[in-house]
Coordinates of C-alpha atoms in Angstrom, one line a residue:
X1 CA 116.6 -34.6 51.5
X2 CA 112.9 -34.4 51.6
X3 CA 110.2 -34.1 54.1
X4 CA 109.0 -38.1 53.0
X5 CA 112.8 -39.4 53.6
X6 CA 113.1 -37.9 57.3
X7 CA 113.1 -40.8 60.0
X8 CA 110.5 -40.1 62.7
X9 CA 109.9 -39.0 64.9
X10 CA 111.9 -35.4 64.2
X11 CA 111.6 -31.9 64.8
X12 CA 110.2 -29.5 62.0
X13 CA 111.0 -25.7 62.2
X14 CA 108.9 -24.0 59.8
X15 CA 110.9 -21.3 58.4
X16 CA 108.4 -18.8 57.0
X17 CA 106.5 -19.1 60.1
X18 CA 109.8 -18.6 62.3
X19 CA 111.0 -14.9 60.2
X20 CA 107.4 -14.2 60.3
X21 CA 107.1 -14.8 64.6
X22 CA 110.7 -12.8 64.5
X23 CA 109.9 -10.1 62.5
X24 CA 106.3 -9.7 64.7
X25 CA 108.2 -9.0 67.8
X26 CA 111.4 -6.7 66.3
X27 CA 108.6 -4.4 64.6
X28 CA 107.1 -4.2 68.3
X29 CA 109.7 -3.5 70.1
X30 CA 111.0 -0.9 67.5
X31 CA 107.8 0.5 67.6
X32 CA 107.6 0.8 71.5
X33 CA 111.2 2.3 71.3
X34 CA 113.2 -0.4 73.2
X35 CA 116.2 -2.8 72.5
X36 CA 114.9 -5.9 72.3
X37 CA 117.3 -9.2 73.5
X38 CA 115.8 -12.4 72.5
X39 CA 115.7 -15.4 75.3
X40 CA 117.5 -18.3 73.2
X41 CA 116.4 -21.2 75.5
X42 CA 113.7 -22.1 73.7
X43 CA 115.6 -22.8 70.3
X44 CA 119.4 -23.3 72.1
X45 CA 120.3 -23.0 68.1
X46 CA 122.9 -20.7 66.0
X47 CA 120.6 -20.5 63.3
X48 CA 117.3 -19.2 65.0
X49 CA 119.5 -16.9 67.0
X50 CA 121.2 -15.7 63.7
X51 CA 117.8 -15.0 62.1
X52 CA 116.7 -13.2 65.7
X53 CA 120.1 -10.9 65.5
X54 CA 119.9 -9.8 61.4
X55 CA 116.7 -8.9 62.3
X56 CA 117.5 -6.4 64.9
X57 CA 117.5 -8.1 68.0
X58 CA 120.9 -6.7 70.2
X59 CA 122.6 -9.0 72.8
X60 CA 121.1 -12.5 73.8
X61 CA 119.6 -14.1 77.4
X62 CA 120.6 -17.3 78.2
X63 CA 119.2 -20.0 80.7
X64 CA 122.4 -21.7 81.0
X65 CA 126.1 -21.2 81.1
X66 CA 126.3 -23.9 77.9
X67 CA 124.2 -21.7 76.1
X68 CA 126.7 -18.7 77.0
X69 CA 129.3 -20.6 76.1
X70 CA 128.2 -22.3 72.9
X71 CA 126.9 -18.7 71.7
X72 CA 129.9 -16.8 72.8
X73 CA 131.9 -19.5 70.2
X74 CA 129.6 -18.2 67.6
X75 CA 130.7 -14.5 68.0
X76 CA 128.0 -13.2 70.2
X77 CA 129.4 -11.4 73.2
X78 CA 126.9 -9.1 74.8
X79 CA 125.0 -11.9 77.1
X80 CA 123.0 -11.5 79.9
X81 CA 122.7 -15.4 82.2
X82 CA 119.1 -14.8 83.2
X83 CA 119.2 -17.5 86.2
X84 CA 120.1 -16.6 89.6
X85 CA 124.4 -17.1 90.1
X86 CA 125.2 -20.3 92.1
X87 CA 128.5 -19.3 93.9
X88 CA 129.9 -22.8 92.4
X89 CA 129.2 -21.4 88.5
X90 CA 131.1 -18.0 89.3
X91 CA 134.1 -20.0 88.1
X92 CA 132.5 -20.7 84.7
X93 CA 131.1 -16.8 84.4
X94 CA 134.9 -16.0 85.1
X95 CA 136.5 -17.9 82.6
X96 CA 133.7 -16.6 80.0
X97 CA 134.4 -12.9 81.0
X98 CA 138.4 -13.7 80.9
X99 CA 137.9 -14.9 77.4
X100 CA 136.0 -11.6 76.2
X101 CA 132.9 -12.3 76.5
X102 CA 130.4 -9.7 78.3
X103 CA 128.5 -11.6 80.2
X104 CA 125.9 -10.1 82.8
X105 CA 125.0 -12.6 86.1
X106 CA 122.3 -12.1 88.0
X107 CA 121.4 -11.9 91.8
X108 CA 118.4 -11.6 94.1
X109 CA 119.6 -12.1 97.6
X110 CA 122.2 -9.9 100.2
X111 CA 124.1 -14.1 100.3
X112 CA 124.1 -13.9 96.7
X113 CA 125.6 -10.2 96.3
X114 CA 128.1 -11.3 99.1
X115 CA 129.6 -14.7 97.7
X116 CA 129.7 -12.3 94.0
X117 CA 131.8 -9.9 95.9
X118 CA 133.6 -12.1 97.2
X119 CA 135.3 -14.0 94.8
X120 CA 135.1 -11.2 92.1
X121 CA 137.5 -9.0 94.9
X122 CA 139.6 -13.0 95.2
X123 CA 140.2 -13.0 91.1
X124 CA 140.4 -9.3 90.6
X125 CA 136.7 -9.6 88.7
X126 CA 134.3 -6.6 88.3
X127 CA 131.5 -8.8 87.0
X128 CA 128.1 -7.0 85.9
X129 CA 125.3 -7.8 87.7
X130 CA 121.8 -7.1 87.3
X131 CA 119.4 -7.7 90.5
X132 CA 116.3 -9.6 89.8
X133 CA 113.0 -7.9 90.8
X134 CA 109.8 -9.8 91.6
X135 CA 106.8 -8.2 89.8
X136 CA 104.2 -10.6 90.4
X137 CA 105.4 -13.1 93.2
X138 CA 105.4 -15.9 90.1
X139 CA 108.8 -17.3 90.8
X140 CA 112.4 -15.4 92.0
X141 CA 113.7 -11.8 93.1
X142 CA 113.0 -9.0 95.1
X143 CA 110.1 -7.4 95.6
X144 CA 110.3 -2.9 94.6
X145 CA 109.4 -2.2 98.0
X146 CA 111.6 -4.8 100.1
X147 CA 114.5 -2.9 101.4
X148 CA 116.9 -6.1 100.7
X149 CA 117.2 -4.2 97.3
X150 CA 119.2 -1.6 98.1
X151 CA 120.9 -3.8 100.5
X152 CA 122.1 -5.9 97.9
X153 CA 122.7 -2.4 95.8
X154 CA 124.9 -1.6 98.1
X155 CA 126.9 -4.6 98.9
X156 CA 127.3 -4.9 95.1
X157 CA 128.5 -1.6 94.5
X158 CA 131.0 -0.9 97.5
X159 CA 132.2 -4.2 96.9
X160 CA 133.7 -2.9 93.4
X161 CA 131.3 -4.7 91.3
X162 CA 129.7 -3.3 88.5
X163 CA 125.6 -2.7 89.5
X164 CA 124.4 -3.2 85.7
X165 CA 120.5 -2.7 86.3
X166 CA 117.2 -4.6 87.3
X167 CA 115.4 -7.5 85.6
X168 CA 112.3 -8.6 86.0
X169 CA 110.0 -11.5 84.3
X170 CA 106.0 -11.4 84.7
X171 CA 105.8 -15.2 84.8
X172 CA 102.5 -15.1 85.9
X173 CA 101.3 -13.7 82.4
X174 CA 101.1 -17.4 81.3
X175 CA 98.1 -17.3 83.7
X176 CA 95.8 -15.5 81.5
X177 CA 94.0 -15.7 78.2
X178 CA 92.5 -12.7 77.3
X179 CA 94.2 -9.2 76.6
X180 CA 92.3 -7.0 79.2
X181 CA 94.7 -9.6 81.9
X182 CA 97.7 -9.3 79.9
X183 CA 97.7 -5.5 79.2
X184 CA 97.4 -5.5 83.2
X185 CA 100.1 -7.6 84.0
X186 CA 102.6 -5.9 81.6
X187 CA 102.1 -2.5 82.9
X188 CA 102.5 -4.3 86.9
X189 CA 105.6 -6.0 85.1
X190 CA 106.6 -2.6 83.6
X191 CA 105.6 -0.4 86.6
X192 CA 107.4 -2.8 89.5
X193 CA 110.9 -3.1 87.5
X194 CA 111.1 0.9 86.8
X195 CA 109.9 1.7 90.7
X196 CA 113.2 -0.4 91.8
X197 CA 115.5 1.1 89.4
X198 CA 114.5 4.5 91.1
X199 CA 114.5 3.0 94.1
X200 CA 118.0 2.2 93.8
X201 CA 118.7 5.9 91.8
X202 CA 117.4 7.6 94.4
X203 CA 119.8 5.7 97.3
X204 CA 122.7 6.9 94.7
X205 CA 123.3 3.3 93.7
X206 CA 123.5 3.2 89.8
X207 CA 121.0 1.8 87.5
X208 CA 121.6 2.3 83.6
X209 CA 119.5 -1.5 82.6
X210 CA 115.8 -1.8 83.1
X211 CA 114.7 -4.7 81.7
X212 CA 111.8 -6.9 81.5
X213 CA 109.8 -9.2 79.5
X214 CA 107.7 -12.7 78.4
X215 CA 106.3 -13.3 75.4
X216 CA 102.8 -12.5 76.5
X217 CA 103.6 -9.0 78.0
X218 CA 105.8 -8.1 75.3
X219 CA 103.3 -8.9 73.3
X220 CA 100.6 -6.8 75.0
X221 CA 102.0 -3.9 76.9
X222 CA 100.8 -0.5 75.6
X223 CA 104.0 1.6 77.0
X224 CA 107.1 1.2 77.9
X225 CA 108.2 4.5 79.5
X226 CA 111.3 3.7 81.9
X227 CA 112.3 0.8 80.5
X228 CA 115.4 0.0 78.7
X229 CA 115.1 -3.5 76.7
X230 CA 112.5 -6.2 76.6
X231 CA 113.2 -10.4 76.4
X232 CA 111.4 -13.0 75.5
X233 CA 112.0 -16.5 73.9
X234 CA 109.3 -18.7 72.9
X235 CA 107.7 -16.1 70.7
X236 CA 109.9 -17.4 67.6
X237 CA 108.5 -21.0 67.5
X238 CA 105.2 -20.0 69.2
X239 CA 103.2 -23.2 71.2
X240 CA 99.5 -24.3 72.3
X241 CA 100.2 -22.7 75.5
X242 CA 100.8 -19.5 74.3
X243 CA 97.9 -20.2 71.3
X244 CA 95.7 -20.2 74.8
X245 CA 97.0 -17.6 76.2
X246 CA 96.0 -15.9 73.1
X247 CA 99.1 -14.2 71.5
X248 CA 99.1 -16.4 68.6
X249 CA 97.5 -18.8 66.2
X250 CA 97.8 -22.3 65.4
X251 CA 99.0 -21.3 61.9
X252 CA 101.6 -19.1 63.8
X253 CA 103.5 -22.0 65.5
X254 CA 106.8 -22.9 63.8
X255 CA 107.8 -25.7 65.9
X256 CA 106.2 -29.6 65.2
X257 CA 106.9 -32.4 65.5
X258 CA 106.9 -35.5 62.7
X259 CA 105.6 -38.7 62.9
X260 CA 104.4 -41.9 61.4
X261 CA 100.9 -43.7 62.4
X262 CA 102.3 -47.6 62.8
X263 CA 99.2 -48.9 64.2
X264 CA 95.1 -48.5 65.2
X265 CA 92.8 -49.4 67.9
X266 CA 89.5 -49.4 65.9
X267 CA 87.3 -49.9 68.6
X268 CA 88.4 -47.0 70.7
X269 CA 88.8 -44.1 67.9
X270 CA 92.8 -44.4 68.4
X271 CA 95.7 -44.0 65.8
X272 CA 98.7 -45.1 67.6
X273 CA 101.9 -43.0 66.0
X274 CA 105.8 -43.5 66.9
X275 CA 106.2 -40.3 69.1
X276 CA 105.5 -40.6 72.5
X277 CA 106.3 -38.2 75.5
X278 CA 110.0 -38.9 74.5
X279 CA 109.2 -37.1 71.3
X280 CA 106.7 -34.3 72.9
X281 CA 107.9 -33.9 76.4
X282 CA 105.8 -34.5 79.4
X283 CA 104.9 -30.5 79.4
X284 CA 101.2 -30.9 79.9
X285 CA 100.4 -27.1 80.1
X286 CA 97.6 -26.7 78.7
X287 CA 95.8 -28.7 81.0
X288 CA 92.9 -27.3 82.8
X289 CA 93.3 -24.3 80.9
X290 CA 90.9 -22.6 77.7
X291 CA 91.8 -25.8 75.6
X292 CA 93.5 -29.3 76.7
X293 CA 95.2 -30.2 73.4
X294 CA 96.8 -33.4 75.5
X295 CA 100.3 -33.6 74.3
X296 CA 99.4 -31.8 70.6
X297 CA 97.8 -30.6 68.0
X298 CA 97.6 -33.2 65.0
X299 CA 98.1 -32.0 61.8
X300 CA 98.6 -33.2 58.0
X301 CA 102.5 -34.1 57.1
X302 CA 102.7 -30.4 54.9
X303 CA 100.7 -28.7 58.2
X304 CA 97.4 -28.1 57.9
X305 CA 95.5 -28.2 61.0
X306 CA 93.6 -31.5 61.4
X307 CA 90.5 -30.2 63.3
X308 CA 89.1 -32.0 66.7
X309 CA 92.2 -34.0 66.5
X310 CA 94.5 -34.6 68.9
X311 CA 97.5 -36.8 70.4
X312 CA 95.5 -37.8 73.4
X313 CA 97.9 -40.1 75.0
X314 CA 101.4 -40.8 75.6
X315 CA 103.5 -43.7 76.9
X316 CA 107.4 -43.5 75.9
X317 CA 107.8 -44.1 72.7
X318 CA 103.7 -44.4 71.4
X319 CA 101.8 -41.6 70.8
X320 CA 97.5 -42.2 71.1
X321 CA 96.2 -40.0 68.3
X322 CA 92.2 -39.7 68.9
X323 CA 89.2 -37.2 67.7
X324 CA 87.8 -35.2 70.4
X325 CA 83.8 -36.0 71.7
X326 CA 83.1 -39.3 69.2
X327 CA 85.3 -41.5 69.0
X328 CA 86.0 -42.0 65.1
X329 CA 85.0 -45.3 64.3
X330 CA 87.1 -45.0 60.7
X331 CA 90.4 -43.8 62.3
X332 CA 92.0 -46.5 60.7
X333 CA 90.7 -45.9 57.1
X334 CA 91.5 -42.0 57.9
X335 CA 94.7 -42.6 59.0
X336 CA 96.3 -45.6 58.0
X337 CA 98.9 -47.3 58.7
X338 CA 102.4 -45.3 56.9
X339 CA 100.3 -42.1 57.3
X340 CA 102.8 -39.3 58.5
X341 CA 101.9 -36.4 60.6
X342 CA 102.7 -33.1 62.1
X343 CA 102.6 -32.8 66.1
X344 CA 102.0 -29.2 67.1
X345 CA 103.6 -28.9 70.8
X346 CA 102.3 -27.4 74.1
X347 CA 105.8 -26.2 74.8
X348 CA 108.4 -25.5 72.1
X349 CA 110.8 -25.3 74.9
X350 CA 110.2 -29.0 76.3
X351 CA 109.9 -30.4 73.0
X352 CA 113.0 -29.2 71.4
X353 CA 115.2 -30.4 74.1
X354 CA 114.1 -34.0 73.4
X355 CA 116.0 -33.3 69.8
X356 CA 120.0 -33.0 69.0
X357 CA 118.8 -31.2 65.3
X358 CA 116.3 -29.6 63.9
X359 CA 115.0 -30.1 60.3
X360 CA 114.7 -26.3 58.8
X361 CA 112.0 -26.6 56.0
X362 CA 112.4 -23.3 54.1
X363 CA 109.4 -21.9 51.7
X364 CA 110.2 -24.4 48.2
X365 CA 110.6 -27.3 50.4
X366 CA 113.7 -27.7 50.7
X367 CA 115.0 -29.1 54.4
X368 CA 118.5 -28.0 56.2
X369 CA 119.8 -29.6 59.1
X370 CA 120.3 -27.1 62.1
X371 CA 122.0 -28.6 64.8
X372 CA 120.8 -27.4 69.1
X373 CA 122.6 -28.5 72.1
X374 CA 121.2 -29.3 75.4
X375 CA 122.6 -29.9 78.9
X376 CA 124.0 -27.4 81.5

């Protein structure tokens, strides 16, 4: 198999780039003196996660019970479900828990902690769960100060469950693009998730797991006094809206996307290629923010970044390649037709869930085929 005889469009994991990514954020976190457990939705693949746990990663999050699932079959037991616990999925958590696995659910609300206790005390189930804190007001959880925390504490622990610890995720950090922001928001992130976990010490509710993280704040954050372990996911495939939030390089994204120009539109500056949003994803993040790369980056087929490039454009299954400012009047002699390509992504995430495989290139060119899974 070589990179010429792949049918496009595909998905391209660069693997130097991908150990390289890895190894970044294990030397960080070993550094800063904390476990680190990846977030596995971005990738949803046994390989990446492999590479993530050899190099010193401990435990995995998930964004779905699939993923628990599918990475519980591989031999990976220690799993925290990041996602607030729909009363209907506590049959699925069960069943994973029955089978061995230790799987950590998640709630934010006094419901939530009731309907837990309720059918763990109906099946004779101690889960582990973790309360979600809200550092930043970005998305879920409860806020350090709100007294539903120790509320929820309590119903957890008098109700025989097992009150793990406190998670928090600075969503918001994907706000910001310069490190003066992000050094902020991951001390807020650090500062709000250890104040609840002695919030709740203090009430005599137990609190072993403090735990936190994003790839920017993970990243960025001088200290980490108080906490316990760090996640984060897309930092092992890397994107353009992280490249603007300014925690990596073009050269450092792992993920593209590979495709073949099979047509022109002279007049207008436009290569049209065969990967549309169906090959990209609709994620349109980095709109309106430092740079709008449209739906990518272009580059050459072995990776090198094709300056003022982009894919403009996208309809299903075409993909409008253009040059940024003048249109270029010799697109077609550039890039003719047969030419193949490399699309960087704005979100790794997005764009590998439009793919059943990925296409592994190691360092000598030589391409494996590493399967994902998608779905809930």
């Amino acid at each position: 198999m070589s990179l010429a005889s792949l049918p496009t469009p595909a998905a391209l994991i660069d693997i130097t780039r991908m150990e390289h990514n890895i190894a970044r954020m294990q030397q960080r976190m070993d550094a800063l003196g904390v476990r680190f457990r990846p977030h596995v939705k971005t990738t949803k693949c046994r390989e990446v996660v492999q590479a993530q746990l050899q190099a010193g990663a401990r435990g995995i999050t998930v964004s779905t019970l699939k993923e628990a699932q599918q990475f519980f079959a591989a031999g990976i037991t220690d799993i925290v479900y990041a996602v607030g616990m729909a009363p209907t999925k506590l049959g699925q958590a069960l069943a994973l828990r029955r089978q061995g696995c230790a799987l950590k659910i998640v709630a934010d609300s006094v419901a939530c902690a009731e309907a837990i206790v309720r059918f763990g005390q109906e099946h004779d189930e101690c889960f582990e769960v973790w309360i979600e804190i809200d550092v930043d007001g970005h998305r879920s959880g409860i806020a350090p100060e709100d007294a539903t925390l120790l509320s929820v504490g309590s119903i957890l622990h008098e109700g025989s469950m097992k009150l793990g610890g406190v998670i928090a995720h600075a969503g918001s950090s994907y706000d910001y693009d310069n490190d003066a922001d992000l050094v902020r928001v991951a001390e807020q992130e650090r500062a709000g998730c250890v104040h609840a976990a002695e919030q709740l010490r203090a009430a005599g509710l137990p609190c072993e797991v403090v735990s936190i993280g994003s790839t920017p704040t993970a990243l960025r954050a001088q200290q980490l006094q108080g906490i316990t372990e760090v996640r984060a996911g897309v930092y092992a495939m890397f994107d353009l809206v992280m490249h603007n939030v300014g925690v990596n390089t073009l050269d450092d994204i792992a993920l593209s996307v590979l495709t073949t120009v099979i047509g022109h539109q002279q007049e207008k500056g436009w290569a049209i290629v065969d990967a549309g949003w169906m090959a990209m994803s609709r994620d349109r993040g980095t709109q309106g923010r430092k740079q709008d790369f449209g739906y990518g980056q272009v580059c050459t087929e072995d990776g090198r970044v094709l300056e003022g490039y982009l894919m403009s454009g996208a309809n299903q299954e075409h993909g409008i390649l253009s040059r940024q400012g003048e249109a270029d009047r010799d697109i077609a002699a550039r890039l003719p037709i047969g030419t193949r390509l490399r699309i960087l992504p704005n979100h790794a995430c997005a764009t590998g869930a439009q793919y059943p495989e990925y296409h592994a290139i190691a360092g000598d060119g030589s391409i494996a085929i590493w399967p994902r899974f998608n779905g809930w």
